PDB file of N, CA and C in Angstrom:
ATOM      1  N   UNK J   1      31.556 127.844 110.037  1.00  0.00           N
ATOM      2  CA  UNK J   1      31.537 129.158 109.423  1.00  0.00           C
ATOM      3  C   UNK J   1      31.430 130.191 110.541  1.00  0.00           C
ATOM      4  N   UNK J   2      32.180 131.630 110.387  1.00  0.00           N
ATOM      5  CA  UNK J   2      31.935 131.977 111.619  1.00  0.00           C
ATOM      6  C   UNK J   2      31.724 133.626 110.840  1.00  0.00           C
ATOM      7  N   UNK J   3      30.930 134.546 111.173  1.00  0.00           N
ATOM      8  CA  UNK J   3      30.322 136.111 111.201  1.00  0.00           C
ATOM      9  C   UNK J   3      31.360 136.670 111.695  1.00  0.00           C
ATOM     10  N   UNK J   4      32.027 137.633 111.237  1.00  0.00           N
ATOM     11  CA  UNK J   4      32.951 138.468 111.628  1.00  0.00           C
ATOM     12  C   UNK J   4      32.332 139.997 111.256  1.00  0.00           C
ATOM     13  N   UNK J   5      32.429 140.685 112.920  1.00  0.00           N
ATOM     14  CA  UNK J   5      31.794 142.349 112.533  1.00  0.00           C
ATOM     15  C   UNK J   5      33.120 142.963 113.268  1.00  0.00           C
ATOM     16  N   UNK J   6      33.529 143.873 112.132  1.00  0.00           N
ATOM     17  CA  UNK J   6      34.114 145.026 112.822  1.00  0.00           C
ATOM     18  C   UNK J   6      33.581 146.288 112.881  1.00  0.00           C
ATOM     19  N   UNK J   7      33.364 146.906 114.208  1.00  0.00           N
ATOM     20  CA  UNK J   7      32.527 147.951 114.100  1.00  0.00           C
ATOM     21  C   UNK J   7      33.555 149.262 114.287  1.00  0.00           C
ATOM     22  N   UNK J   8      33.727 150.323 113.908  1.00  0.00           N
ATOM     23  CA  UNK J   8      33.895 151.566 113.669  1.00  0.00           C
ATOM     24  C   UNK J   8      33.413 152.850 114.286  1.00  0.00           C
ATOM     25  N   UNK J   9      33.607 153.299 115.357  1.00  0.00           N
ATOM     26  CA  UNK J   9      33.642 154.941 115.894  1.00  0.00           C
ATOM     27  C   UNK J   9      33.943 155.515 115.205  1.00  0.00           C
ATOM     28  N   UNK J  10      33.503 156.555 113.800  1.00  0.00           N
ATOM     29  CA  UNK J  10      34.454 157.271 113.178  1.00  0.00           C
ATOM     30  C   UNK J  10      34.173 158.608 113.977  1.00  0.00           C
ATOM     31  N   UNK J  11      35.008 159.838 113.815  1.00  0.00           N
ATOM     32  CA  UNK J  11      34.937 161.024 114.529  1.00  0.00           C
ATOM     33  C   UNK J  11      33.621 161.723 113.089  1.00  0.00           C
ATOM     34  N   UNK J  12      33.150 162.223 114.203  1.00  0.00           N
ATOM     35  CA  UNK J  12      31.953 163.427 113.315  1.00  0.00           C
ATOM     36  C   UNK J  12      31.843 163.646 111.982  1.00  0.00           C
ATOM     37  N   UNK J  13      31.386 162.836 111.152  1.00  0.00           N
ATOM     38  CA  UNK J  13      31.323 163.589 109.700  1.00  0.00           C
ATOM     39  C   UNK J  13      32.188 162.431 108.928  1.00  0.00           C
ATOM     40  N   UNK J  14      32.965 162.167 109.546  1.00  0.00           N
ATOM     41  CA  UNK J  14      33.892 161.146 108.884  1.00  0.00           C
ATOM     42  C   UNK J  14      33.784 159.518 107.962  1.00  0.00           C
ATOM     43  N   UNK J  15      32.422 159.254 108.704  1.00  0.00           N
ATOM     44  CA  UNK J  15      31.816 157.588 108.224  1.00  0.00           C
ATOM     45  C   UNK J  15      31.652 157.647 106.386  1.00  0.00           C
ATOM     46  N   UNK J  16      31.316 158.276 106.179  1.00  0.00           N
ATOM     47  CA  UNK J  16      31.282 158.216 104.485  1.00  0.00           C
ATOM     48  C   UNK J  16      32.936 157.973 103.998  1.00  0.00           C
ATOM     49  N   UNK J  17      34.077 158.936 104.247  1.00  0.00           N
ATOM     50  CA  UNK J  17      35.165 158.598 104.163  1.00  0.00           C
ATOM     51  C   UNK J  17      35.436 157.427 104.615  1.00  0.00           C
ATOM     52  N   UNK J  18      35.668 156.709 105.646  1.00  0.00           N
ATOM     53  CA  UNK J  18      35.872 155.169 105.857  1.00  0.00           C
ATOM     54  C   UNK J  18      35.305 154.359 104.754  1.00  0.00           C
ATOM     55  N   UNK J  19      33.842 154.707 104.971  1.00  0.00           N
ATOM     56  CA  UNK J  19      33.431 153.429 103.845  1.00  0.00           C
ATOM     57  C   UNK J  19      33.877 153.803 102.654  1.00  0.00           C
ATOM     58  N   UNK J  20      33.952 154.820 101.973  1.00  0.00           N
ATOM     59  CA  UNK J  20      34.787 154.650 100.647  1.00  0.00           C
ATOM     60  C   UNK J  20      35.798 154.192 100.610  1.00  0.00           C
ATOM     61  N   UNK J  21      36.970 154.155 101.686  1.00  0.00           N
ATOM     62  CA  UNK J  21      38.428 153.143 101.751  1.00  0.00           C
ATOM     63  C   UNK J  21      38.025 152.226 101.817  1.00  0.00           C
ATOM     64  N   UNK J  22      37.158 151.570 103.078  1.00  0.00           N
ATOM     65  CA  UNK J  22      36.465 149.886 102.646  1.00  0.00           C
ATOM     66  C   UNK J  22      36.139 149.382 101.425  1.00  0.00           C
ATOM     67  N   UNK J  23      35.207 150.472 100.648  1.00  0.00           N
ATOM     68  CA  UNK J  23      34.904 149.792  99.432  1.00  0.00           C
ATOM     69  C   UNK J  23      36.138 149.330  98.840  1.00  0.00           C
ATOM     70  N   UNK J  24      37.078 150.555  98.310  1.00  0.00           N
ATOM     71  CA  UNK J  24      37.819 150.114  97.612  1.00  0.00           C
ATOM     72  C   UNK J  24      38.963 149.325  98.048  1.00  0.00           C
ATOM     73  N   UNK J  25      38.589 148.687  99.320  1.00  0.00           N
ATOM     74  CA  UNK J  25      39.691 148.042  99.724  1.00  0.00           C
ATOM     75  C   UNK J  25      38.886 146.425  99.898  1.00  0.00           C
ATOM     76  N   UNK J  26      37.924 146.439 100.020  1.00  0.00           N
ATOM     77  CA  UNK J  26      36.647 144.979  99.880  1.00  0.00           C
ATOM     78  C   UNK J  26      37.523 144.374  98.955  1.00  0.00           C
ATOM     79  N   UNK J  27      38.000 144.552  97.761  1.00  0.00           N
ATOM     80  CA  UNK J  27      38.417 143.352  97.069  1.00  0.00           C
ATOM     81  C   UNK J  27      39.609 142.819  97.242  1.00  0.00           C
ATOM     82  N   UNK J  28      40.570 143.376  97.779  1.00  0.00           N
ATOM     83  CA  UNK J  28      41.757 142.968  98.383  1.00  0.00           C
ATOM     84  C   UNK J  28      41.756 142.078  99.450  1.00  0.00           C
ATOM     85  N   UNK J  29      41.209 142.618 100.053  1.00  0.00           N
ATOM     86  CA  UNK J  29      40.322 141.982 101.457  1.00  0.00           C
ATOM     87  C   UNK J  29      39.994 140.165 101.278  1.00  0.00           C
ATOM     88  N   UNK J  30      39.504 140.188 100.336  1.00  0.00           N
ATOM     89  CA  UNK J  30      38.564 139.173  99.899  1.00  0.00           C
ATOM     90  C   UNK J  30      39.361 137.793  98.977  1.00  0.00           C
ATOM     91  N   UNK J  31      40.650 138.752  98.169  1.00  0.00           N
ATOM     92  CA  UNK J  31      41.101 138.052  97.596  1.00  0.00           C
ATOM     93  C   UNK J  31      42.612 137.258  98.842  1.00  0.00           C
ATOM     94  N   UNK J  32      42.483 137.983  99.959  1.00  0.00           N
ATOM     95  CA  UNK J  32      43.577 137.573 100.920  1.00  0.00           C
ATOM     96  C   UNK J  32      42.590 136.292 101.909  1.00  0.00           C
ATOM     97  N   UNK J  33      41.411 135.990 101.283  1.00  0.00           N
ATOM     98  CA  UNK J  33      40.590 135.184 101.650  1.00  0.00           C
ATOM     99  C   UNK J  33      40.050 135.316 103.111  1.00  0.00           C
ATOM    100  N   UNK J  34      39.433 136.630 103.238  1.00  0.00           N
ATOM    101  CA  UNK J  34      38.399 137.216 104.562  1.00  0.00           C
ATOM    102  C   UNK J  34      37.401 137.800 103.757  1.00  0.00           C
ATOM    103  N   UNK J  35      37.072 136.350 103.240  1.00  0.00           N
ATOM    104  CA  UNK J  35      35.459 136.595 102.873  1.00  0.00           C
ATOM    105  C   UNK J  35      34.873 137.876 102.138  1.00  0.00           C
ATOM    106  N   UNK J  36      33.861 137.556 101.610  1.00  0.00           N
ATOM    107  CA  UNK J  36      32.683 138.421 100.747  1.00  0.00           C
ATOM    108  C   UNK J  36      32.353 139.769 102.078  1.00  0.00           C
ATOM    109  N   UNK J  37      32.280 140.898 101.861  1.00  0.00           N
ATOM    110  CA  UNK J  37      32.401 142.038 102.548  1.00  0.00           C
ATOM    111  C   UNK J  37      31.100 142.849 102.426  1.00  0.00           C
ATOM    112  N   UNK J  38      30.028 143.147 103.500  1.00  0.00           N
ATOM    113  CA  UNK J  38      29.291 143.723 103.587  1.00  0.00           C
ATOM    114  C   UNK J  38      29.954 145.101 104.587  1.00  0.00           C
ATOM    115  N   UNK J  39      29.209 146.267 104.136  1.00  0.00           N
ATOM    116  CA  UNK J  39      30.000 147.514 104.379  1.00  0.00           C
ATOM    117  C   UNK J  39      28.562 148.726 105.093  1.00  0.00           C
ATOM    118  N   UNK J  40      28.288 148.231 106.470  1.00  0.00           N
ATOM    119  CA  UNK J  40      26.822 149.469 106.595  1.00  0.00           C
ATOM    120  C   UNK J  40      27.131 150.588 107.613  1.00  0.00           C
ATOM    121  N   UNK J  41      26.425 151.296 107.478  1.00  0.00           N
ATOM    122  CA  UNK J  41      26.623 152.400 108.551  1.00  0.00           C
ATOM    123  C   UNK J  41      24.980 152.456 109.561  1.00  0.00           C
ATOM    124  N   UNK J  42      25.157 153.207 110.430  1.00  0.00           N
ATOM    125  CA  UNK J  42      23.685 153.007 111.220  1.00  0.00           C
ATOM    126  C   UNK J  42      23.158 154.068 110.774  1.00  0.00           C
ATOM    127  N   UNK J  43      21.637 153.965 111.266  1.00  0.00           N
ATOM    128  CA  UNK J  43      21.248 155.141 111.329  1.00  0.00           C
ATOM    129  C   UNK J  43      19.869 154.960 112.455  1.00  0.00           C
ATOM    130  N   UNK J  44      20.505 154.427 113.393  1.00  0.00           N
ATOM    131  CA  UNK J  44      19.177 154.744 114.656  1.00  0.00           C
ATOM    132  C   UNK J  44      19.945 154.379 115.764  1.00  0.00           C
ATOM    133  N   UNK J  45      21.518 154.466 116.068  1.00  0.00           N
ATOM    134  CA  UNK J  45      22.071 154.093 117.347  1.00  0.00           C
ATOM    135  C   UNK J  45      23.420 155.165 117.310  1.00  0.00           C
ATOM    136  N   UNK J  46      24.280 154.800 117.894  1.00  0.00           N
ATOM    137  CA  UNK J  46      25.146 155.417 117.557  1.00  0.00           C
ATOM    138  C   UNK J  46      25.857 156.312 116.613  1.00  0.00           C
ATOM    139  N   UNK J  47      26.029 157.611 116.238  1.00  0.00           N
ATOM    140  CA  UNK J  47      26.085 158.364 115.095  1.00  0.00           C
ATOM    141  C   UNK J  47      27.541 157.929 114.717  1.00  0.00           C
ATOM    142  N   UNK J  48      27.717 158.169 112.903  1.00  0.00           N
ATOM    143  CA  UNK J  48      29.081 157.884 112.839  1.00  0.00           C
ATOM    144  C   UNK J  48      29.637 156.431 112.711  1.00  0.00           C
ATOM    145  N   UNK J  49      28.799 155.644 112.999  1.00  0.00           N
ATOM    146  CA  UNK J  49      29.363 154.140 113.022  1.00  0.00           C
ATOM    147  C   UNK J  49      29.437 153.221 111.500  1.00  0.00           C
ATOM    148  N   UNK J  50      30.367 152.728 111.682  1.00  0.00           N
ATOM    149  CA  UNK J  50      30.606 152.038 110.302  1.00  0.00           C
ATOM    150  C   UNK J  50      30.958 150.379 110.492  1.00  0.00           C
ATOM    151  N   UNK J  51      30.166 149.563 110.381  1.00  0.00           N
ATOM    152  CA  UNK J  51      30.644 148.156 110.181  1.00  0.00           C
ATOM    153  C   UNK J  51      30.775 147.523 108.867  1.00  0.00           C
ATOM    154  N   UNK J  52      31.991 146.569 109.550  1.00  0.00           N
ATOM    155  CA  UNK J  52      32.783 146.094 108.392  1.00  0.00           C
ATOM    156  C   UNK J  52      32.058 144.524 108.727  1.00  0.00           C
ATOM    157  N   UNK J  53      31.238 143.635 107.904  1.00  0.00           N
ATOM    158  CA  UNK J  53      31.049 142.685 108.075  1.00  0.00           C
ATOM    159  C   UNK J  53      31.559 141.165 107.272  1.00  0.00           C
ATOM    160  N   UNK J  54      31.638 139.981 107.228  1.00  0.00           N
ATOM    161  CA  UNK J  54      32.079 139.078 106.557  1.00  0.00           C
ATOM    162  C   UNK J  54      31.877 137.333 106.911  1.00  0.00           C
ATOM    163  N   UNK J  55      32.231 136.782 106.372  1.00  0.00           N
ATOM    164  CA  UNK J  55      31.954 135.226 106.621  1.00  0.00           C
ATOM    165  C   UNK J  55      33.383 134.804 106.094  1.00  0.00           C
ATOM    166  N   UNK J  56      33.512 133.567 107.483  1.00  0.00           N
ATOM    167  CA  UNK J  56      35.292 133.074 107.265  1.00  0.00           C
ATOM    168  C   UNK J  56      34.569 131.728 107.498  1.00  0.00           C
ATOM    169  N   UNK J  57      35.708 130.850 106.822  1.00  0.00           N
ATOM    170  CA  UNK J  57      35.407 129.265 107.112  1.00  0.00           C
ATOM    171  C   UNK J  57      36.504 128.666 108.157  1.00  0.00           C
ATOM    172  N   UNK J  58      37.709 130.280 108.730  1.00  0.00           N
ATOM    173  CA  UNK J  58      39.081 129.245 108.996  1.00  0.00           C
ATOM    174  C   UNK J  58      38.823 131.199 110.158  1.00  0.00           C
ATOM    175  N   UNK J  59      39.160 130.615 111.000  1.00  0.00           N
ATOM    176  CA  UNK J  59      39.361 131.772 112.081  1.00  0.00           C
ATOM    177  C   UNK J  59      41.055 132.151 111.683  1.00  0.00           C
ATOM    178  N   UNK J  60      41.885 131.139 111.790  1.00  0.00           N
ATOM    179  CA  UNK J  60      43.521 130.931 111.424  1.00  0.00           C
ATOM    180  C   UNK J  60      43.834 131.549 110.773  1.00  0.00           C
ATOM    181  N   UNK J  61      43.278 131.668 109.768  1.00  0.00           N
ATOM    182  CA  UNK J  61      43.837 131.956 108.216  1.00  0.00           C
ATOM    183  C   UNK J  61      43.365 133.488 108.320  1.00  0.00           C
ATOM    184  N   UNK J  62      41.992 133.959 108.849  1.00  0.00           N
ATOM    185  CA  UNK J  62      41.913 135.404 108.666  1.00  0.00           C
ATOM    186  C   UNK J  62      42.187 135.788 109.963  1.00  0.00           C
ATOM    187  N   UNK J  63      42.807 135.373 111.099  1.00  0.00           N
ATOM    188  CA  UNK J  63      43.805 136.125 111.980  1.00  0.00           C
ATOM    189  C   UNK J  63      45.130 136.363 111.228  1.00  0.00           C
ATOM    190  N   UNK J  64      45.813 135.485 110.649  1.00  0.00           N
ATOM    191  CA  UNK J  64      47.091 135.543 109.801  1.00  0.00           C
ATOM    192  C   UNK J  64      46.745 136.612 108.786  1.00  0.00           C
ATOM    193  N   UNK J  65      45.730 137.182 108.456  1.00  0.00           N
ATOM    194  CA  UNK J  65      45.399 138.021 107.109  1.00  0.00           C
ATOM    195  C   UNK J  65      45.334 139.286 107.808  1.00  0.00           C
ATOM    196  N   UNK J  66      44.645 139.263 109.076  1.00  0.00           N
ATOM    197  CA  UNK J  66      44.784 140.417 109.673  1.00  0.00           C
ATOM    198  C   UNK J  66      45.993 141.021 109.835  1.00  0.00           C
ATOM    199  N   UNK J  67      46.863 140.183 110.561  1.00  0.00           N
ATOM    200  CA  UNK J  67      48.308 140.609 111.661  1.00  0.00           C
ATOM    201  C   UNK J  67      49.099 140.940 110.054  1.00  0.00           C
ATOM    202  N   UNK J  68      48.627 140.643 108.715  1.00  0.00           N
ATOM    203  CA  UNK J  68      49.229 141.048 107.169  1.00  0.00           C
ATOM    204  C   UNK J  68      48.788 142.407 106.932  1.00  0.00           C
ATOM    205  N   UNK J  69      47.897 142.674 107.519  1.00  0.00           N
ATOM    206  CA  UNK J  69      47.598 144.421 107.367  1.00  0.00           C
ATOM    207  C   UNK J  69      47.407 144.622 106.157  1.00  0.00           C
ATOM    208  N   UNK J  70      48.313 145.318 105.967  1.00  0.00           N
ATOM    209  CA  UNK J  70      48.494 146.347 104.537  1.00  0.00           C
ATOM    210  C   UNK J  70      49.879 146.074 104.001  1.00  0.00           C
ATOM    211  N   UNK J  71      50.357 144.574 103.698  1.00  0.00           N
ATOM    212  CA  UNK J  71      51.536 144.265 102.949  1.00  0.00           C
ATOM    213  C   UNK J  71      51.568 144.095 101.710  1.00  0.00           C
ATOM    214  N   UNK J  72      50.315 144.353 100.863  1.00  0.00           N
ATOM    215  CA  UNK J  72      49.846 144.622  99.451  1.00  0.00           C
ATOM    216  C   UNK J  72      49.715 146.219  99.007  1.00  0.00           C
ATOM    217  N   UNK J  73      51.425 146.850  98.424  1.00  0.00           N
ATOM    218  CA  UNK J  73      51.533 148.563  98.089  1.00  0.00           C
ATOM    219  C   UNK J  73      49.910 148.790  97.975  1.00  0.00           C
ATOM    220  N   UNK J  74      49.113 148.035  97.068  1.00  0.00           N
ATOM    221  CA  UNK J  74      48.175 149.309  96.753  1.00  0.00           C
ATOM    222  C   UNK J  74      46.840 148.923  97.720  1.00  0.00           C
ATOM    223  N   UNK J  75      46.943 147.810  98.491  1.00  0.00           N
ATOM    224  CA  UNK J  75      45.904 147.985  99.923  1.00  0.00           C
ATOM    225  C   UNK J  75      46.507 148.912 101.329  1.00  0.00           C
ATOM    226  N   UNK J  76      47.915 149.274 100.973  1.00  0.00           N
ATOM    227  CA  UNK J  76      48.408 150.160 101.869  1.00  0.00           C
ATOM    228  C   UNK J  76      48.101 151.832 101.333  1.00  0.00           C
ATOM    229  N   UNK J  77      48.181 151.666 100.130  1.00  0.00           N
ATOM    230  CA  UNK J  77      47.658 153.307  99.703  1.00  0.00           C
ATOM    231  C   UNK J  77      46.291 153.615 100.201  1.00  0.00           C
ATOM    232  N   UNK J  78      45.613 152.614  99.724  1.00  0.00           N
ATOM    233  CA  UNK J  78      43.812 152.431 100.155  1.00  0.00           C
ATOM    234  C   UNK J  78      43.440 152.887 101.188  1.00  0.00           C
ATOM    235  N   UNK J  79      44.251 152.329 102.921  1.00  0.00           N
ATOM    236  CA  UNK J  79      43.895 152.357 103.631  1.00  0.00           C
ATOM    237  C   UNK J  79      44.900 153.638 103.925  1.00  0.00           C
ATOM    238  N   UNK J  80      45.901 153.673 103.761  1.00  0.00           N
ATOM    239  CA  UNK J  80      46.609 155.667 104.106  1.00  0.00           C
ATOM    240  C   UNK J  80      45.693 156.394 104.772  1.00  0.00           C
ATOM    241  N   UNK J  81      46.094 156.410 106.101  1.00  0.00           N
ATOM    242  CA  UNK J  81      45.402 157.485 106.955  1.00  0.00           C
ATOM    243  C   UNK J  81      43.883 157.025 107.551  1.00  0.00           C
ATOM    244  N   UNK J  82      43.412 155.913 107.361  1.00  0.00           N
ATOM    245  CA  UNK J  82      41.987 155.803 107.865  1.00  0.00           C
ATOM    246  C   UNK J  82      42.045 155.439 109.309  1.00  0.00           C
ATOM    247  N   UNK J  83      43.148 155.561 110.188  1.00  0.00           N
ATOM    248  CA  UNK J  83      43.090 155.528 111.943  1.00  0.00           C
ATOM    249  C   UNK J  83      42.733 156.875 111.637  1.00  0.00           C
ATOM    250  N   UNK J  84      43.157 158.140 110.798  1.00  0.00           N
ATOM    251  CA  UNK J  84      42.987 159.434 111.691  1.00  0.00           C
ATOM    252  C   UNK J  84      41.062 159.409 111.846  1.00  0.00           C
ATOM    253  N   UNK J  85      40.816 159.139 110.967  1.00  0.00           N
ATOM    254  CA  UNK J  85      39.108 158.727 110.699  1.00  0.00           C
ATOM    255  C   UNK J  85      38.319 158.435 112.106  1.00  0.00           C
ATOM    256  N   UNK J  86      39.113 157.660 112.672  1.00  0.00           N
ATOM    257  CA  UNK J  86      38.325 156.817 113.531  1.00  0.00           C
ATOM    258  C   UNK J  86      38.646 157.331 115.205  1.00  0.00           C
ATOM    259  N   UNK J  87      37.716 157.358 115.818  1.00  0.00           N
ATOM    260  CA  UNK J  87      37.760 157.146 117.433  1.00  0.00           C
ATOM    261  C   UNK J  87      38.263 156.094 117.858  1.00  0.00           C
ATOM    262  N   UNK J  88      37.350 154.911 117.768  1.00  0.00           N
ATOM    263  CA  UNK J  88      37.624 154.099 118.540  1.00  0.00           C
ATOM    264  C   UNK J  88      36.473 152.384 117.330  1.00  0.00           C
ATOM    265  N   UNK J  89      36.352 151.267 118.308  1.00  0.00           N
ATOM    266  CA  UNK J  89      35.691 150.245 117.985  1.00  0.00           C
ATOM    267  C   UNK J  89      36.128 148.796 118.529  1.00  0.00           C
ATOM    268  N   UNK J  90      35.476 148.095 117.937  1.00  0.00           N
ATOM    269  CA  UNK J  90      35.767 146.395 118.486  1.00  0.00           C
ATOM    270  C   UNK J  90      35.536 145.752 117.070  1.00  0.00           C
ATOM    271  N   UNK J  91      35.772 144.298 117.563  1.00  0.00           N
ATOM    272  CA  UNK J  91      35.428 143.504 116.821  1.00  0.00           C
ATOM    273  C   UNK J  91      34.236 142.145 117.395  1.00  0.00           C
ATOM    274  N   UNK J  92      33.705 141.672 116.575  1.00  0.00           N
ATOM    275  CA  UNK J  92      32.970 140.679 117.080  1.00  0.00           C
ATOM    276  C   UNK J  92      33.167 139.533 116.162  1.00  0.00           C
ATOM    277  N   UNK J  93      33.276 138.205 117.031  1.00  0.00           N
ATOM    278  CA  UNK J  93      32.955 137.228 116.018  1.00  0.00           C
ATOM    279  C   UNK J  93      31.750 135.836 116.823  1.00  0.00           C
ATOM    280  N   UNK J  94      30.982 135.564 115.443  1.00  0.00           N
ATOM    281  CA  UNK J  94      30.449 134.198 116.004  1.00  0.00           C
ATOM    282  C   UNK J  94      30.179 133.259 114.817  1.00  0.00           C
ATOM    283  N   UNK J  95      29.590 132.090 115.459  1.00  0.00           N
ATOM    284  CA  UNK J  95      29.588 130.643 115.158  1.00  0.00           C
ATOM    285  C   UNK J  95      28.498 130.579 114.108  1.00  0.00           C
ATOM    286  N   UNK J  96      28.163 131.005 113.081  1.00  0.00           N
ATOM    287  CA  UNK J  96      27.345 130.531 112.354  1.00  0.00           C
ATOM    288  C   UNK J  96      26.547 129.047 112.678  1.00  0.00           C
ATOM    289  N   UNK J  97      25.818 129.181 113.495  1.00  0.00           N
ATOM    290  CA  UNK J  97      24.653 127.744 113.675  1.00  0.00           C
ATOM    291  C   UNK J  97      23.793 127.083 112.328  1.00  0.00           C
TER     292      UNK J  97
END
């Protein structure tokens, strides 16, 4: 099983907008099989930050889901415009022990 975080720079003011596209994009997400979707923002480090979190059983299968983007019309409406949102970010993954 492996923890997958994507973390989020959004520009000033912007993190509430992201996570409302996440939300409504969590179930799409989920049904392209990248896992059950936890959605937090900080509030004692970095301002603005938004992680996207999850649990995969197949690294394969949700790299292939990734490089699929937004090939589902209404997970492409969802996400419409959420780079302008963002600065910058990474991703992290690990090994569930």
């Amino acid at each position: 099983m492996y923890l997958i975080r994507d973390i989020f720079h959004t520009k000033p003011g912007k993190a509430k907008e992201l996570v409302k596209k996440f939300k409504q994009a969590a179930p799409y997400f989920e049904k392209q099989g990248m896992g059950k979707f936890k959605i937090m923002t900080d509030i004692a480090t970095t301002y603005w930050t938004v992680v996207m979190e999850s649990e995969v059983d197949d690294l394969s299968a949700f790299a292939k889901e990734v490089r699929g983007g937004t090939s589902q019309p209404e997970l492409g409406k969802i996400m419409e415009g959420y780079m302008d949102l963002v600065e910058g970010g990474y991703r992290e993954i690990f090994i569930i022990e």
